[in-house]
Structure formats: structure tokens, C-alpha cells
Short mmCIF file of C-alpha atoms in Angstrom, two decimals:
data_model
loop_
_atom_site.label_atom_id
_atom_site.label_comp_id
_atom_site.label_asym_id
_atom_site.label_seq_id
_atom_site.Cartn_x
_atom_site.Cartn_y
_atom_site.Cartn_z
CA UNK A 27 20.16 9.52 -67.64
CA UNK A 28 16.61 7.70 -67.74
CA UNK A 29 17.95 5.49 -70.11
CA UNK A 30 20.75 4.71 -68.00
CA UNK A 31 19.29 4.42 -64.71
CA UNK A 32 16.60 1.92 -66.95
CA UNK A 33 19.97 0.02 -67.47
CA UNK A 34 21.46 -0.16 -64.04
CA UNK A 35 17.56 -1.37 -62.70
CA UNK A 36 17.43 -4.35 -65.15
CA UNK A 37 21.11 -5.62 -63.94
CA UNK A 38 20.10 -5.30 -60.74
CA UNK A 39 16.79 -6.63 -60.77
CA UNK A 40 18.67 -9.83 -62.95
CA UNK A 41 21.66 -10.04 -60.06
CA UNK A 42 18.82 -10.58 -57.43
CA UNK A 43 16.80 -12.65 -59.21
CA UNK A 44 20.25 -14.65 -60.09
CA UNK A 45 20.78 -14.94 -55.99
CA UNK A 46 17.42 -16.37 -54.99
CA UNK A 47 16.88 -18.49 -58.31
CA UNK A 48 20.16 -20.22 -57.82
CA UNK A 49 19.52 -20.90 -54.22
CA UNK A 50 16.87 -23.24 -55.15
CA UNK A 51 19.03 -26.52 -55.51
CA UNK A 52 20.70 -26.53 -51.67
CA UNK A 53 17.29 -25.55 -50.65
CA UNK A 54 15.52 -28.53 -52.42
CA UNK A 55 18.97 -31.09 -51.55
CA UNK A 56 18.42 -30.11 -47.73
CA UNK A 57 14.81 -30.95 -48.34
CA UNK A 58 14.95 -34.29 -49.64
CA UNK A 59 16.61 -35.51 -47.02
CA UNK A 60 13.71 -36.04 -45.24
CA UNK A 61 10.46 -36.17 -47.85
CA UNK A 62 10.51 -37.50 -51.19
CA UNK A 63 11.46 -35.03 -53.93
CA UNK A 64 7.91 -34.60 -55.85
CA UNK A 65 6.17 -34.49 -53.15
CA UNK A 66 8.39 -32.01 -51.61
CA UNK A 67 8.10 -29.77 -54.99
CA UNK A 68 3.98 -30.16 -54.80
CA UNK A 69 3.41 -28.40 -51.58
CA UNK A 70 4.99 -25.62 -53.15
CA UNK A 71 3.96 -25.54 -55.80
CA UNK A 72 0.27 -25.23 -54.36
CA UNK A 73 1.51 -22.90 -51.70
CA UNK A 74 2.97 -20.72 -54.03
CA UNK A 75 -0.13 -20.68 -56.12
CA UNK A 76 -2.45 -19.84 -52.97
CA UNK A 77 -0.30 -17.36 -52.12
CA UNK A 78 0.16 -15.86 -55.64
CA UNK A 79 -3.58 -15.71 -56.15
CA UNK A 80 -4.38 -14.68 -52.72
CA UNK A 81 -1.72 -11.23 -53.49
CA UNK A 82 -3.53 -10.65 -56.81
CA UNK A 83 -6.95 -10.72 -54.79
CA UNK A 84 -6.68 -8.68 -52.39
CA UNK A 85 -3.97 -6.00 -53.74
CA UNK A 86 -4.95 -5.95 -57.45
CA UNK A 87 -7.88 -6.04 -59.25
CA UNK A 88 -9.49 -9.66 -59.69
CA UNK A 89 -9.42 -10.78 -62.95
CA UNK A 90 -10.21 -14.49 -64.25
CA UNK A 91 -8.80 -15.93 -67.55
CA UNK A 92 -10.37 -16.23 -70.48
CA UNK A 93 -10.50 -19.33 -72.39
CA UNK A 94 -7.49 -18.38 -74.78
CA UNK A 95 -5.33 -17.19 -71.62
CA UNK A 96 -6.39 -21.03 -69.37
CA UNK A 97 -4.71 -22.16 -72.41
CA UNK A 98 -1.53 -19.88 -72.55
CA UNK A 99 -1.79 -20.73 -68.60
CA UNK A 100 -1.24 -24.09 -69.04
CA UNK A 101 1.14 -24.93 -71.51
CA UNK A 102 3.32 -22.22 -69.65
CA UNK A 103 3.00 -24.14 -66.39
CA UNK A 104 3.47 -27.36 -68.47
CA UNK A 105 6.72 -26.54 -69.44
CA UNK A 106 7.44 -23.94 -66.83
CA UNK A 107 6.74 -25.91 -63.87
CA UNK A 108 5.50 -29.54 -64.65
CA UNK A 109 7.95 -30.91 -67.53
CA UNK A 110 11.11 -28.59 -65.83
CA UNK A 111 10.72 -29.14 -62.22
CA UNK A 112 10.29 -32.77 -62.54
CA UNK A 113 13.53 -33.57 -64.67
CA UNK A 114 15.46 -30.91 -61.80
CA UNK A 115 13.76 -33.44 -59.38
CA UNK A 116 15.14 -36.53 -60.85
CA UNK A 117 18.05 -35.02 -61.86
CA UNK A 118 18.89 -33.38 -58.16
CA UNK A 119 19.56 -37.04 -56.71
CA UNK A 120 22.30 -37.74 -58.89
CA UNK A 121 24.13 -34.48 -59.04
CA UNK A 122 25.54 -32.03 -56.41
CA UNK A 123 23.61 -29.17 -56.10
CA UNK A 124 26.38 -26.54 -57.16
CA UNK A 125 25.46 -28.62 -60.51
CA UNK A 126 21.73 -28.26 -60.34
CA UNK A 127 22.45 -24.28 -60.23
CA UNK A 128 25.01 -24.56 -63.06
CA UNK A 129 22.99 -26.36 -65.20
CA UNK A 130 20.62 -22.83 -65.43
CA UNK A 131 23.92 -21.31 -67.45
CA UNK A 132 22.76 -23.48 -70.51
CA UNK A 133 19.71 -21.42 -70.62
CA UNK A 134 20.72 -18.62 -72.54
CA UNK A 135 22.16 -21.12 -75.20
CA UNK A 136 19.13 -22.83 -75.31
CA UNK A 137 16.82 -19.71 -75.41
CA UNK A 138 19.30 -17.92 -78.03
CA UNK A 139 18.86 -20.91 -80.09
CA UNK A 140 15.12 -21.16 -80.02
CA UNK A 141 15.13 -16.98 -80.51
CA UNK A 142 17.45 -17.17 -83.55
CA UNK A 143 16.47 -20.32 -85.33
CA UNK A 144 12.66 -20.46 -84.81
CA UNK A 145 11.79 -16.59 -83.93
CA UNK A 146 14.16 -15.33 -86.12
CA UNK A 147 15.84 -12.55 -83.50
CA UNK A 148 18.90 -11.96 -84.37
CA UNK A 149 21.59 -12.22 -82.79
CA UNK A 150 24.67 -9.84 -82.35
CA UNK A 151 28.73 -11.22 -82.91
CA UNK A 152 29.32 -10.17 -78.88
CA UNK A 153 26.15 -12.28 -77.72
CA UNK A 154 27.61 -15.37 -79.74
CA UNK A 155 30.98 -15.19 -77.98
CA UNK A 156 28.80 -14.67 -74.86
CA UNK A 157 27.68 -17.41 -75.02
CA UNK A 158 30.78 -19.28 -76.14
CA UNK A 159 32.34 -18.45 -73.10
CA UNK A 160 29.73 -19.28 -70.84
CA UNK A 161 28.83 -22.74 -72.22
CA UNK A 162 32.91 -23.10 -71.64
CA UNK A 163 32.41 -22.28 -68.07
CA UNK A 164 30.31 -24.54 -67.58
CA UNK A 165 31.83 -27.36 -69.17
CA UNK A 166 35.03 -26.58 -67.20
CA UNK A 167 33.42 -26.19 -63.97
CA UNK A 168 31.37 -29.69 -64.62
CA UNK A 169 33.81 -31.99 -65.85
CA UNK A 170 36.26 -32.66 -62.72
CA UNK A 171 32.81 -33.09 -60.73
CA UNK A 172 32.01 -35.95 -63.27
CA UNK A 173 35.57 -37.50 -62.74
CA UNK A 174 35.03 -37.69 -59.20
CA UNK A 175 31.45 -38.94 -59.01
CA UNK A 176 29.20 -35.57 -57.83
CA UNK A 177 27.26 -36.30 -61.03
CA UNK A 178 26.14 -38.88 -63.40
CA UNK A 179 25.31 -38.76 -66.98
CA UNK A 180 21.48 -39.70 -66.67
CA UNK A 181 21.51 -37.03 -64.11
CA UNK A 182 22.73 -34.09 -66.54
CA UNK A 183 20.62 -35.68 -68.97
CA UNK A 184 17.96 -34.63 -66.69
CA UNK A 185 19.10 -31.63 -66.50
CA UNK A 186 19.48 -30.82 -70.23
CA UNK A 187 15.86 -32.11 -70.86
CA UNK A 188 14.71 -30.06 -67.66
CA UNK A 189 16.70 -26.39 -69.14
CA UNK A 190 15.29 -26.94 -72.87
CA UNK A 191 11.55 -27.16 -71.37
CA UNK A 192 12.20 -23.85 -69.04
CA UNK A 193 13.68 -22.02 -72.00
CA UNK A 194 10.75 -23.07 -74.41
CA UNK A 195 8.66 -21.64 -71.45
CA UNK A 196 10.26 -18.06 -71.71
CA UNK A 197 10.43 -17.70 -74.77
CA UNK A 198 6.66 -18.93 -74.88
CA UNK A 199 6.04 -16.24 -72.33
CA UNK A 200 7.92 -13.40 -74.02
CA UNK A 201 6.18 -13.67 -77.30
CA UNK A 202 2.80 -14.56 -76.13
CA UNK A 203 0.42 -11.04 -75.32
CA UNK A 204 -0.88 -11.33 -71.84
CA UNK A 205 -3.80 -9.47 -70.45
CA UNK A 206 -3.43 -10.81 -66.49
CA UNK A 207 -0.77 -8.97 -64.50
CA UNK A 208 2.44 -10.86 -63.23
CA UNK A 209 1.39 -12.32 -59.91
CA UNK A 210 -1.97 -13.60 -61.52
CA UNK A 211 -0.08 -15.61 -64.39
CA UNK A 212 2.58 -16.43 -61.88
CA UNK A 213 0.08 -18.23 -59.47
CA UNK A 214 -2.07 -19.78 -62.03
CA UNK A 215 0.87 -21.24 -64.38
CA UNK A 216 2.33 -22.45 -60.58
CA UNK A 217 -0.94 -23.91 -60.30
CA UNK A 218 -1.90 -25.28 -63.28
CA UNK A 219 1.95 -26.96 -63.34
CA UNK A 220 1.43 -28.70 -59.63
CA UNK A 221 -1.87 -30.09 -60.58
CA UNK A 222 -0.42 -31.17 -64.19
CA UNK A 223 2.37 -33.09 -61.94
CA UNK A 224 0.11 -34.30 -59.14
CA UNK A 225 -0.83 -37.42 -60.97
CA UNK A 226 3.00 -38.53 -61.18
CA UNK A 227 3.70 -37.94 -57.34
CA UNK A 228 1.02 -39.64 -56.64
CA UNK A 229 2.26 -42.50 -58.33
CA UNK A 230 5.71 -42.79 -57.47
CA UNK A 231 5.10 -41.50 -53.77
CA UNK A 232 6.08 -44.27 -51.20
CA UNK A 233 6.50 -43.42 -48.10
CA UNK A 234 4.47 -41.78 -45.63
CA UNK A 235 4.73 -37.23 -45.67
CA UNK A 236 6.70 -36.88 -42.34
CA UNK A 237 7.19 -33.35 -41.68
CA UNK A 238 10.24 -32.17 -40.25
CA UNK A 239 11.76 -28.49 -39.60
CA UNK A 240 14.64 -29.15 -42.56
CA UNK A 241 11.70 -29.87 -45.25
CA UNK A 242 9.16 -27.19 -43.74
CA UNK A 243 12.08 -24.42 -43.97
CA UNK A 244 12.63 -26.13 -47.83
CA UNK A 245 9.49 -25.75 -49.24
CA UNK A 246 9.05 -22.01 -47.33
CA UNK A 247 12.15 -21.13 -49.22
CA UNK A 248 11.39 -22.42 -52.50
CA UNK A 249 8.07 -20.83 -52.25
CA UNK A 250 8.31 -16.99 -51.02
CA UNK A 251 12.02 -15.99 -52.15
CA UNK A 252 12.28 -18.47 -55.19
CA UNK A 253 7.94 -19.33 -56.53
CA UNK A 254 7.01 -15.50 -55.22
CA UNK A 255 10.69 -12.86 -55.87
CA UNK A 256 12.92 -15.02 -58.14
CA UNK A 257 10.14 -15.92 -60.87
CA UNK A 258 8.15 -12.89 -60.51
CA UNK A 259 11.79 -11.21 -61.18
CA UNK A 260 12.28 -13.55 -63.83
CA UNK A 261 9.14 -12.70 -66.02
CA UNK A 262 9.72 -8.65 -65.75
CA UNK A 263 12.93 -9.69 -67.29
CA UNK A 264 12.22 -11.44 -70.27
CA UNK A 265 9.29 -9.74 -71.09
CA UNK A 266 11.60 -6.34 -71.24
CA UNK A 267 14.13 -8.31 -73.12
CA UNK A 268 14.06 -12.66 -73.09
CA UNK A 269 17.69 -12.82 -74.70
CA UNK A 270 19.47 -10.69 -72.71
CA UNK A 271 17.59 -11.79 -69.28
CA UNK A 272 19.09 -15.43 -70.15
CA UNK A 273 22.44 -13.82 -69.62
CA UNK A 274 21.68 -13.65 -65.85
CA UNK A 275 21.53 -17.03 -65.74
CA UNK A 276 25.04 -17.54 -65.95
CA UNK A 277 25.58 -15.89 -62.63
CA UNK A 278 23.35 -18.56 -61.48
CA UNK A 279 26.44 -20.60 -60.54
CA UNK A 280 28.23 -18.56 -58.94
CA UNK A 281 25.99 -17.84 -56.36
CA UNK A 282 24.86 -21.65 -56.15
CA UNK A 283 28.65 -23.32 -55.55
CA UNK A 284 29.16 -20.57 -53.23
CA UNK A 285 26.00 -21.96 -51.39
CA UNK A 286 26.45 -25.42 -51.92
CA UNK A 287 30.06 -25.03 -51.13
CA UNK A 288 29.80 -23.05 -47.54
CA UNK A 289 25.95 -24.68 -46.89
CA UNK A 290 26.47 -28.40 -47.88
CA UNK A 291 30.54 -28.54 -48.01
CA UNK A 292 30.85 -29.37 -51.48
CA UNK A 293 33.66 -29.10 -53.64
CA UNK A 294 34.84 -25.87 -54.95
CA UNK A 295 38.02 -26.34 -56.83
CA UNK A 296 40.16 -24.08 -59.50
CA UNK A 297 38.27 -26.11 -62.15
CA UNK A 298 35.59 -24.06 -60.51
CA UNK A 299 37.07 -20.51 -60.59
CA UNK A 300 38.07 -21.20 -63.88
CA UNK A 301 34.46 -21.66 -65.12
CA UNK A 302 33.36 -19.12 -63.34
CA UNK A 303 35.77 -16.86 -64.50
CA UNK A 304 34.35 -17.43 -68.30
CA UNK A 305 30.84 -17.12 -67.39
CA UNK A 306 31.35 -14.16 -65.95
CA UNK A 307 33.20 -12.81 -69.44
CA UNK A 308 29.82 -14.25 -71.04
CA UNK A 309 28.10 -12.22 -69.28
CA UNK A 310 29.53 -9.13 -69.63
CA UNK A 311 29.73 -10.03 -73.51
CA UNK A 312 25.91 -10.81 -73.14
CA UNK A 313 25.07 -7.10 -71.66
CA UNK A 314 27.70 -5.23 -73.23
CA UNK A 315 24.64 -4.66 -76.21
CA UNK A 316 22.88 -2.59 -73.63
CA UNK A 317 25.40 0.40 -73.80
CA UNK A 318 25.95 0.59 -77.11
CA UNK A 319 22.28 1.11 -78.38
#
């Protein structure tokens, strides 16, 4: 029963992490409309960081990192926050959000692929076609959005680039031994990934920071329920298990055209509930492993 009950918590834990996480692209396309994208993404990613820290101050016990962890910190946050959430920044402008949140179903590909080939895990026959069936979801769901101009090539470039750096990151974070509790290596990776990108804002930053109540509401979402629940979510997960946490990324797009479709009015078509339809069989295919054992 304790194993069980262990079971149901981690598919719950990954369905609400899967609901705020894929809420992040209408949240950051209603931003943009009125502040530039990286500077948008920088005041979170500081916020979240203050807040993150401020948590571990007060309701844990303080601990600073050593050498070896400022380290671990940063290449985490590097490819975590920096590298990932810059490509999803570029990337956001040229494709419809219910895209930005699809483009998270390549993860478990990605991380499988890094696990098996460079880790060695190994990988079960049901996890393969899991993943068979999501990529096809995706690729079903994407291509009559590419036909009729709610993405661009460059901009799923983007997001390709942006998915391999985020996958390298959990991985990176499963393997690695960490001393610091969650919310401390939460708000200094956060950190240490907004100061990384704070150089490149700066540069391409062009117009005046006008603050308005679409981009204030923006960056508070993308900093309590995505920076503070959805991450802090995510790293429970694939620290318990990184390959089959990836398979809740797949539900990231169902959740984030059903956003983007009632939020921002875009398209949700058969070509849709096809994909989704598939991912969802990948998914199942991806947890089935968890009964069996």
C-alpha cells in the first residue's frame, strides 16, 4: 500500500507540476506585449531568486555553498536557466505559445537519449514506444501550425537548442550529489542563471522598462507558480526518478493549447487532438514501468 500510495504521489505531484510548467508560454506571450522578452525573463529571474533564498532563510537552516557546490550552482543555472530560457525567449516571438509548451514533450527524448547513450541507464521496450508515440504527437500536432504560419523554422530551432540545454540540466542535476536542500539550489541556480544572462539583456535591451499591469501579472506568474511550485516540483521529480519525470512533460501540451487556445484564441484543430491523443499513449507507456516493479 506504501508503495502504491508512493506511486499515486509522484503522478500527482508530475500532473501539477505539468499544469503550472506549461502555463509558462501564454504567461510570458501576454508579457511581451508590453516589455521586451529578456528583460521581462530577468526580473524574474531575480525575484524568484530573492524569494527562493529569502524561504530557505528564514524557514530552513542557512547554509552557504561550498566551492564545489558554486560550481554545480552554476553550470546548472547555465543550462537550466541562462542557455534554456534565452532560446524559449527568442524562440517565443516566432511561434504560438501552444508551441512553446509543446516543444517541452521533446524532453523526455532528449533526456532518454543523454540517460541511455552517455549514462548508460537503460532503457525498457515500453519506454522506447513511449516515446515513439509522443515524439509522433508532437510532430502531428506541430506540422499544420507550420503550414499556416504560427511558427517558423528558426523559431523551433530555438526551441530544440533551448529543450537539449534543459534536459542536459536534469540530468546534470539527477546525477550530481547535493548537500543544499531544494529551495536553496533552486534560488541560487535562478540566480546564478539571471546574472549569467544579464550581460545579453543588457545589450540587446532598447527601449525604455514601462511597467504595465499585463507584464507585472507576467513576471508574478512566472515567478511564484512556475520559478517557486513548478521547478521546485520538477527537481523532487527527477531526483526520485529523471527518466520517468520526463514523461510528464508530455502532458505539458495539453494543458498549454488548452491555455493558449481559451486565453489567447489560438488554434486548436483535430491535428491537435490527434497529437494529443499519442502523447497521452506515451505517457502511459512511459509510467506503465512503475506498476510492474
Amino acid at each position: 500500500m506504501k508503495k502504491l500510495n508512493s506511486g499515486l504521489q509522484f503522478i500527482l505531484l508530475g500532473i501539477i507540476f505539468a499544469i503550472f510548467w506549461s502555463s509558462a508560454s501564454v504567461a510570458a506571450k501576454i508579457g511581451i506585449q508590453s516589455m521586451e522578452p529578456l528583460v521581462l525573463f530577468q526580473f524574474r529571474f531575480f525575484l524568484a531568486g530573492i524569494l527562493l533564498l529569502t524561504y530557505h532563510a528564514v524557514f530552513e537552516k542557512w547554509q552557504w555553498p561550498n566551492r564545489e557546490e558554486i560550481i554545480a550552482l552554476s553550470v546548472f543555472g547555465f543550462l537550466n536557466v541562462t542557455l534554456y530560457l534565452t532560446l524559449f525567449v527568442l524562440a517565443i516571438n516566432e511561434v504560438a505559445a501552444g508551441i512553446g509548451s509543446l516543444s517541452v514533450s521533446i524532453g523526455p527524448v532528449l533526456m532518454a537519449i543523454i540517460g541511455g547513450l552517455i549514462l548508460g541507464k537503460k532503457i525498457e521496450p515500453r519506454q522506447i514506444f513511449g516515446l515513439l508515440f509522443g515524439f509522433g504527437g508532437v510532430f502531428i500536432a506541430v506540422w499544420p501550425l507550420l503550414q499556416n504560419s504560427f511558427a517558423t523554422f528558426r523559431g523551433l530551432a530555438y526551441l530544440f537548442l533551448g529543450m537539449l540545454s534543459y534536459s542536459l540540466a536534469a540530468v546534470y542535476f539527477a546525477e550530481k550529489k547535493w548537500n543544499l536542500s531544494r529551495f536553496a539550489i533552486n534560488g541560487w541556480q535562478v540566480l546564478f542563471g539571471g546574472i549569467f544572462m544579464l550581460p545579453l539583456t543588457l545589450y540587446l535591451k532598447k527601449e525604455p522598462i514601462l511597467f504595465s499591469i499585463e507584464n507585472i501579472l507576467s513576471i508574478l506568474w512566472l515567478t511564484i507558480p512556475v520559478s517557486l511550485l513548478a521547478v521546485n516540483l520538477w527537481l523532487k521529480l527527477i531526483k526520485i526518478d529523471a527518466i520517468k519525470a520526463a514523461f510528464f512533460l508530455f502532458l505539458c501540451p495539453i494543458f498549454g493549447f488548452i491555455f493558449s487556445s481559451f486565453i489567447l484564441n489560438e488554434p486548436f484543430t483535430w491535428h491537435t487532438m490527434m497529437g494529443l491523443l499519442l502523447v497521452l499513449i506515451g505517457l502511459y507507456l512511459g509510467q506503465e514501468r512503475k506498476t510492474q516493479q
